């Protein structure tokens, strides 16, 4: 593919993805029970089918762009965090919750993988389950886990968390609880879903995602290194 064709294909991929995202946001506002992340994925596939664009070709030109942007988006989560009002918040309790979520989010899937007699590489990949993709892939590199498998586990867990959240939150009215749970359990996908609930939920999701990612990136490599001594 020539450089001109590559540029056109990349721009078309970005435009198609943005159209799907905007349409998913509109649908999510009218149908509150509809998870925006899932809707956007389905719309991308529908648009690819309509324009007769092979998914592998779309993925080839879109992946480098969005992988690059994902790192910037993760850093930009500092903006909603800066807007949070921490006065009167039980910061110590929040930190305990984050620490527990980080440990359980890594050790529980690793333990289940071990019980099902999965390979050592697969067990290590499950250690990245509860953190967002850029952090998870960095952790996977440090602990020598398969990057492709770690990426798949992160994406699938985020999709499941974002999809089930609306049903699990039916009896919960506090947006802070919803946001924190989504950020801790479903990382980036959960944070996107939290922003559809409210700004408060979105900020708490960003807090949970960022702090959980930082904590996990510190203790998981140390823990794995200690196990292999």
Short mmCIF file of N, CA, C and O in Angstrom, two decimals, residues 11 13 43 55 87 109 134 142-143 146 155 168 187 190 212 222:
data_model
loop_
_atom_site.label_atom_id
_atom_site.label_comp_id
_atom_site.label_asym_id
_atom_site.label_seq_id
_atom_site.Cartn_x
_atom_site.Cartn_y
_atom_site.Cartn_z
N UNK A 11 -7.27 7.85 7.68
CA UNK A 11 -8.28 8.89 7.93
C UNK A 11 -9.69 8.31 7.87
O UNK A 11 -10.55 8.68 8.67
N UNK A 13 -10.51 5.21 8.57
CA UNK A 13 -10.70 4.41 9.78
C UNK A 13 -11.04 5.28 10.98
O UNK A 13 -11.91 4.94 11.79
N UNK A 43 -21.59 -1.01 16.11
CA UNK A 43 -21.76 -0.05 15.03
C UNK A 43 -20.54 -0.03 14.10
O UNK A 43 -20.68 0.14 12.89
N UNK A 55 -12.33 -6.31 7.90
CA UNK A 55 -11.95 -5.92 9.26
C UNK A 55 -10.44 -5.93 9.45
O UNK A 55 -9.89 -5.05 10.12
N UNK A 87 -12.33 17.09 49.80
CA UNK A 87 -12.65 17.53 51.15
C UNK A 87 -13.79 16.69 51.72
O UNK A 87 -14.83 16.53 51.10
N UNK A 109 -8.13 -13.90 39.58
CA UNK A 109 -8.06 -14.55 38.26
C UNK A 109 -6.83 -15.43 38.09
O UNK A 109 -6.90 -16.47 37.43
N UNK A 134 -2.59 0.40 28.52
CA UNK A 134 -1.18 0.82 28.52
C UNK A 134 -0.42 0.34 29.75
O UNK A 134 0.73 -0.12 29.63
N UNK A 142 7.04 -6.59 32.01
CA UNK A 142 7.94 -6.75 33.15
C UNK A 142 7.89 -8.17 33.72
O UNK A 142 8.92 -8.70 34.15
N UNK A 143 6.72 -8.79 33.72
CA UNK A 143 6.59 -10.12 34.31
C UNK A 143 6.70 -11.23 33.27
O UNK A 143 6.45 -12.40 33.57
N UNK A 146 2.57 -13.07 28.02
CA UNK A 146 2.27 -12.83 26.60
C UNK A 146 1.45 -11.55 26.42
O UNK A 146 0.38 -11.41 27.00
N UNK A 155 -9.20 -6.37 27.64
CA UNK A 155 -10.32 -5.89 26.83
C UNK A 155 -11.61 -6.63 27.19
O UNK A 155 -12.67 -6.02 27.40
N UNK A 168 -26.16 -4.48 37.47
CA UNK A 168 -25.67 -4.67 38.84
C UNK A 168 -25.93 -3.44 39.71
O UNK A 168 -26.00 -3.56 40.94
N UNK A 187 -11.80 -0.82 34.40
CA UNK A 187 -10.78 0.15 33.92
C UNK A 187 -11.30 1.11 32.85
O UNK A 187 -12.28 1.81 33.10
N UNK A 190 -14.95 0.72 31.77
CA UNK A 190 -15.82 1.11 32.86
C UNK A 190 -15.86 2.61 33.05
O UNK A 190 -16.91 3.17 33.39
N UNK A 212 -5.56 2.51 40.95
CA UNK A 212 -5.44 1.06 40.87
C UNK A 212 -4.32 0.66 39.90
O UNK A 212 -3.54 -0.25 40.18
N UNK A 222 6.90 -6.91 41.58
CA UNK A 222 7.67 -7.33 42.77
C UNK A 222 7.20 -8.68 43.28
O UNK A 222 8.00 -9.56 43.62
#
